Amino acid sequence: MSKSIAEIISAGEGLRTEFKSRIDSPAKIAKTIVSFANTSGGLLIIGVNDSGVISGVTSELTELQKLEKANTDFIDPKILIQIKSEQLNGKKVLLVTVAESKEKPHYVVSDKGARTIYVRVKDKSVPIPKLLLYNSDNLETEKLLASKHVKSLVAYLRIEDSVNARFYSRMINISEKRADRMLHDLAAKQILLKIPGTKPEAFSLKWTE
């Protein structure tokens, strides 16, 4: 790991980082694990609150049992996770590393059997209807990423949460119809993620270097 845990906590939650003072329930934490695996991987730190304050875990065994139940009962297919405990400021935290999965999509399975795909959008785990996989070997996609307009969009979305067609059309001085078509094309290639339920339709950055 290039950054220390303290540096990661100081940077706050994001696409690949989430904090939990404790695991509320296996069903809820399953959403975070699945979203990391379906997107770019990530690190879940248990024993740190949303503001980055280190609270520590009261019972390591309890948290481990909840993680195991999440993977066994609420995730399909199961996801290989790595768990490590570490002392920070005299308090124990759990580091749960989830790699980007080669078996995606993974689903969160509810008590009633409903199956939902979750992905990471900024620092949130959000449901989507289906997952289209981005192929990094696709020369057409690589050419698209190298274009001036897409570079500008990626730079913007590294700072802002989302973009819609009207704003993007003004950003790069093209028609709104063409901007909408470009955003949907990028979403189809899994460079962007279409955010469910937004009006006007909004997109967030999925692709990372």
Tab-separated table of C-alpha atoms in Angstrom:
chain	number	residue	atom	x	y	z
A	1	MET	CA	0.000	0.000	0.000
A	2	SER	CA	1.546	3.272	-1.174
A	3	LYS	CA	-0.223	5.418	1.438
A	4	SER	CA	-0.260	4.816	5.175
A	5	ILE	CA	-3.585	4.073	6.859
A	6	ALA	CA	-3.395	7.446	8.614
A	7	GLU	CA	-3.035	9.209	5.238
A	8	ILE	CA	-5.954	7.261	3.787
A	9	ILE	CA	-8.168	8.196	6.744
A	10	SER	CA	-7.061	11.821	6.493
A	11	ALA	CA	-8.092	11.903	2.813
A	12	GLY	CA	-11.638	10.872	3.725
A	13	GLU	CA	-14.135	8.548	2.095
A	14	GLY	CA	-14.197	8.213	-1.671
A	15	LEU	CA	-14.517	5.879	-4.635
A	16	ARG	CA	-12.217	3.296	-3.047
A	17	THR	CA	-12.519	4.066	0.662
A	18	GLU	CA	-15.318	3.752	3.210
A	19	PHE	CA	-15.328	4.132	7.008
A	20	LYS	CA	-17.582	2.380	9.506
A	21	SER	CA	-17.403	2.854	13.269
A	22	ARG	CA	-18.993	-0.588	13.402
A	23	ILE	CA	-20.986	-2.870	11.113
A	24	ASP	CA	-24.684	-2.182	11.634
A	25	SER	CA	-25.823	-5.330	9.863
A	26	PRO	CA	-24.455	-7.966	7.451
A	27	ALA	CA	-27.090	-6.985	4.863
A	28	LYS	CA	-25.980	-3.336	4.812
A	29	ILE	CA	-22.242	-4.021	4.700
A	30	ALA	CA	-22.824	-6.460	1.826
A	31	LYS	CA	-23.752	-3.440	-0.337
A	32	THR	CA	-20.373	-1.811	0.300
A	33	ILE	CA	-18.407	-4.994	-0.381
A	34	VAL	CA	-20.326	-5.714	-3.595
A	35	SER	CA	-20.009	-2.118	-4.842
A	36	PHE	CA	-16.224	-2.233	-4.392
A	37	ALA	CA	-15.938	-5.596	-6.185
A	38	ASN	CA	-18.154	-4.440	-9.071
A	39	THR	CA	-16.276	-1.158	-9.543
A	40	SER	CA	-12.568	-0.496	-8.882
A	41	GLY	CA	-12.012	-2.362	-5.609
A	42	GLY	CA	-11.643	-0.595	-2.287
A	43	LEU	CA	-10.764	-0.491	1.374
A	44	LEU	CA	-13.351	-0.670	4.153
A	45	ILE	CA	-11.994	0.565	7.488
A	46	ILE	CA	-14.003	-0.536	10.530
A	47	GLY	CA	-13.444	1.418	13.714
A	48	VAL	CA	-13.413	4.860	12.075
A	49	ASN	CA	-16.477	7.100	11.802
A	50	ASP	CA	-17.619	9.078	8.752
A	51	SER	CA	-15.641	12.125	9.878
A	52	GLY	CA	-12.387	10.136	10.072
A	53	VAL	CA	-12.307	9.935	13.884
A	54	ILE	CA	-10.768	6.681	15.108
A	55	SER	CA	-13.173	5.049	17.554
A	56	GLY	CA	-11.820	1.495	17.429
A	57	VAL	CA	-13.788	-1.746	17.378
A	58	THR	CA	-15.309	-3.036	20.614
A	59	SER	CA	-15.258	-6.696	19.563
A	60	GLU	CA	-13.145	-7.887	16.650
A	61	LEU	CA	-14.925	-11.257	16.700
A	62	THR	CA	-18.358	-9.652	16.346
A	63	GLU	CA	-17.282	-7.615	13.328
A	64	LEU	CA	-15.660	-10.650	11.708
A	65	GLN	CA	-18.831	-12.690	12.212
A	66	LYS	CA	-20.907	-9.976	10.536
A	67	LEU	CA	-18.502	-9.859	7.578
A	68	GLU	CA	-18.665	-13.643	7.214
A	69	LYS	CA	-22.473	-13.617	7.360
A	70	ALA	CA	-22.597	-10.829	4.772
A	71	ASN	CA	-20.504	-12.866	2.353
A	72	THR	CA	-22.327	-16.132	3.048
A	73	ASP	CA	-25.951	-14.980	3.184
A	74	PHE	CA	-26.191	-11.721	1.234
A	75	ILE	CA	-23.614	-11.820	-1.602
A	76	ASP	CA	-23.705	-13.906	-4.789
A	77	PRO	CA	-21.290	-14.988	-6.015
A	78	LYS	CA	-19.189	-14.772	-2.866
A	79	ILE	CA	-16.289	-12.321	-2.833
A	80	LEU	CA	-12.792	-13.005	-1.573
A	81	ILE	CA	-11.875	-10.317	0.959
A	82	GLN	CA	-8.706	-9.745	2.959
A	83	ILE	CA	-9.013	-8.719	6.607
A	84	LYS	CA	-6.231	-7.281	8.729
A	85	SER	CA	-6.304	-5.720	12.205
A	86	GLU	CA	-4.117	-2.748	13.062
A	87	GLN	CA	-3.535	-0.485	16.056
A	88	LEU	CA	-4.099	3.236	15.439
A	89	ASN	CA	-3.760	5.713	18.306
A	90	GLY	CA	-3.967	2.803	20.725
A	91	LYS	CA	-7.241	1.562	19.219
A	92	LYS	CA	-7.859	-1.490	17.064
A	93	VAL	CA	-9.301	-1.047	13.570
A	94	LEU	CA	-10.088	-3.642	10.923
A	95	LEU	CA	-8.911	-3.166	7.345
A	96	VAL	CA	-11.101	-5.009	4.854
A	97	THR	CA	-9.584	-5.034	1.363
A	98	VAL	CA	-11.849	-5.852	-1.580
A	99	ALA	CA	-10.235	-6.260	-4.992
A	100	GLU	CA	-12.002	-5.429	-8.249
A	101	SER	CA	-13.554	-8.767	-9.150
A	102	LYS	CA	-13.000	-10.781	-12.294
A	103	GLU	CA	-16.324	-12.541	-11.620
A	104	LYS	CA	-18.500	-9.416	-11.724
A	105	PRO	CA	-21.332	-8.702	-11.551
A	106	HIS	CA	-21.874	-9.607	-7.901
A	107	TYR	CA	-25.329	-9.238	-6.362
A	108	VAL	CA	-26.667	-8.298	-2.959
A	109	VAL	CA	-29.371	-10.848	-2.130
A	110	SER	CA	-32.138	-9.674	0.209
A	111	ASP	CA	-33.983	-11.776	2.785
A	112	LYS	CA	-36.772	-12.137	0.233
A	113	GLY	CA	-34.396	-13.271	-2.513
A	114	ALA	CA	-34.279	-10.032	-4.520
A	115	ARG	CA	-30.944	-9.653	-6.337
A	116	THR	CA	-29.466	-6.171	-6.827
A	117	ILE	CA	-26.193	-5.019	-8.373
A	118	TYR	CA	-24.380	-2.256	-6.483
A	119	VAL	CA	-21.536	-0.115	-7.800
A	120	ARG	CA	-19.442	2.684	-6.330
A	121	VAL	CA	-20.300	6.255	-7.295
A	122	LYS	CA	-17.920	8.673	-5.551
A	123	ASP	CA	-18.262	7.725	-1.849
A	124	LYS	CA	-21.639	5.962	-2.152
A	125	SER	CA	-22.806	2.440	-2.967
A	126	VAL	CA	-25.687	2.728	-5.425
A	127	PRO	CA	-27.945	0.142	-7.112
A	128	ILE	CA	-28.027	-0.188	-10.898
A	129	PRO	CA	-30.163	-2.440	-13.145
A	130	LYS	CA	-27.238	-4.072	-14.945
A	131	LEU	CA	-23.457	-3.942	-15.207
A	132	LEU	CA	-21.729	-3.499	-18.551
A	133	LEU	CA	-18.071	-4.356	-18.368
A	134	TYR	CA	-15.343	-2.011	-19.543
A	135	ASN	CA	-12.691	-3.747	-21.646
A	136	SER	CA	-9.356	-1.960	-21.224
A	137	ASP	CA	-8.024	-3.783	-24.305
A	138	ASN	CA	-10.626	-2.166	-26.568
A	139	LEU	CA	-8.710	0.165	-28.883
A	140	GLU	CA	-11.829	2.194	-29.681
A	141	THR	CA	-12.363	2.858	-25.968
A	142	GLU	CA	-8.721	3.810	-25.465
A	143	LYS	CA	-8.973	6.250	-28.371
A	144	LEU	CA	-12.126	7.705	-26.825
A	145	LEU	CA	-10.391	8.223	-23.478
A	146	ALA	CA	-7.561	10.062	-25.215
A	147	SER	CA	-9.896	12.558	-26.898
A	148	LYS	CA	-9.876	16.172	-25.748
A	149	HIS	CA	-13.590	16.258	-24.854
A	150	VAL	CA	-13.458	13.099	-22.733
A	151	LYS	CA	-10.273	14.212	-20.987
A	152	SER	CA	-12.038	17.437	-20.005
A	153	LEU	CA	-15.013	15.451	-18.700
A	154	VAL	CA	-12.860	13.067	-16.654
A	155	ALA	CA	-10.931	15.989	-15.138
A	156	TYR	CA	-14.218	17.675	-14.193
A	157	LEU	CA	-15.681	14.507	-12.626
A	158	ARG	CA	-12.595	13.946	-10.519
A	159	ILE	CA	-13.680	17.080	-8.656
A	160	GLU	CA	-17.467	17.189	-9.046
A	161	ASP	CA	-19.979	14.427	-8.259
A	162	SER	CA	-21.893	14.298	-11.540
A	163	VAL	CA	-22.652	15.869	-14.902
A	164	ASN	CA	-25.688	16.058	-17.191
A	165	ALA	CA	-25.971	16.554	-20.945
A	166	ARG	CA	-26.908	20.250	-20.771
A	167	PHE	CA	-23.899	21.148	-18.620
A	168	TYR	CA	-21.523	18.969	-20.665
A	169	SER	CA	-22.735	20.526	-23.934
A	170	ARG	CA	-21.862	23.961	-22.594
A	171	MET	CA	-18.535	22.773	-21.203
A	172	ILE	CA	-17.234	21.605	-24.566
A	173	ASN	CA	-19.429	23.763	-26.844
A	174	ILE	CA	-21.454	21.084	-28.640
A	175	SER	CA	-25.193	20.442	-28.985
A	176	GLU	CA	-27.044	19.003	-26.013
A	177	LYS	CA	-28.202	16.092	-28.165
A	178	ARG	CA	-24.620	15.210	-29.094
A	179	ALA	CA	-23.487	15.605	-25.466
A	180	ASP	CA	-26.269	13.263	-24.340
A	181	ARG	CA	-25.213	10.693	-26.933
A	182	MET	CA	-21.570	10.931	-25.799
A	183	LEU	CA	-22.470	10.489	-22.130
A	184	HIS	CA	-24.560	7.408	-22.877
A	185	ASP	CA	-21.751	5.988	-25.025
A	186	LEU	CA	-19.290	6.461	-22.144
A	187	ALA	CA	-21.761	4.828	-19.766
A	188	ALA	CA	-22.121	1.855	-22.121
A	189	LYS	CA	-18.345	1.439	-21.994
A	190	GLN	CA	-18.430	1.645	-18.155
A	191	ILE	CA	-16.272	4.774	-18.088
A	192	LEU	CA	-19.266	6.604	-16.642
A	193	LEU	CA	-22.111	5.376	-14.481
A	194	LYS	CA	-25.648	6.569	-15.039
A	195	ILE	CA	-27.043	7.627	-11.664
A	196	PRO	CA	-30.473	6.033	-11.116
A	197	GLY	CA	-33.487	8.297	-10.558
A	198	THR	CA	-31.864	11.595	-11.560
A	199	LYS	CA	-33.742	14.255	-13.559
A	200	PRO	CA	-32.224	15.534	-15.735
A	201	GLU	CA	-30.286	12.330	-16.229
A	202	ALA	CA	-26.889	12.559	-14.545
A	203	PHE	CA	-23.654	10.606	-14.849
A	204	SER	CA	-20.733	9.991	-12.507
A	205	LEU	CA	-17.172	8.790	-13.111
A	206	LYS	CA	-16.553	5.057	-12.864
A	207	TRP	CA	-13.283	4.707	-14.786
A	208	THR	CA	-10.081	5.417	-12.885
A	209	GLU	CA	-6.437	5.326	-13.897
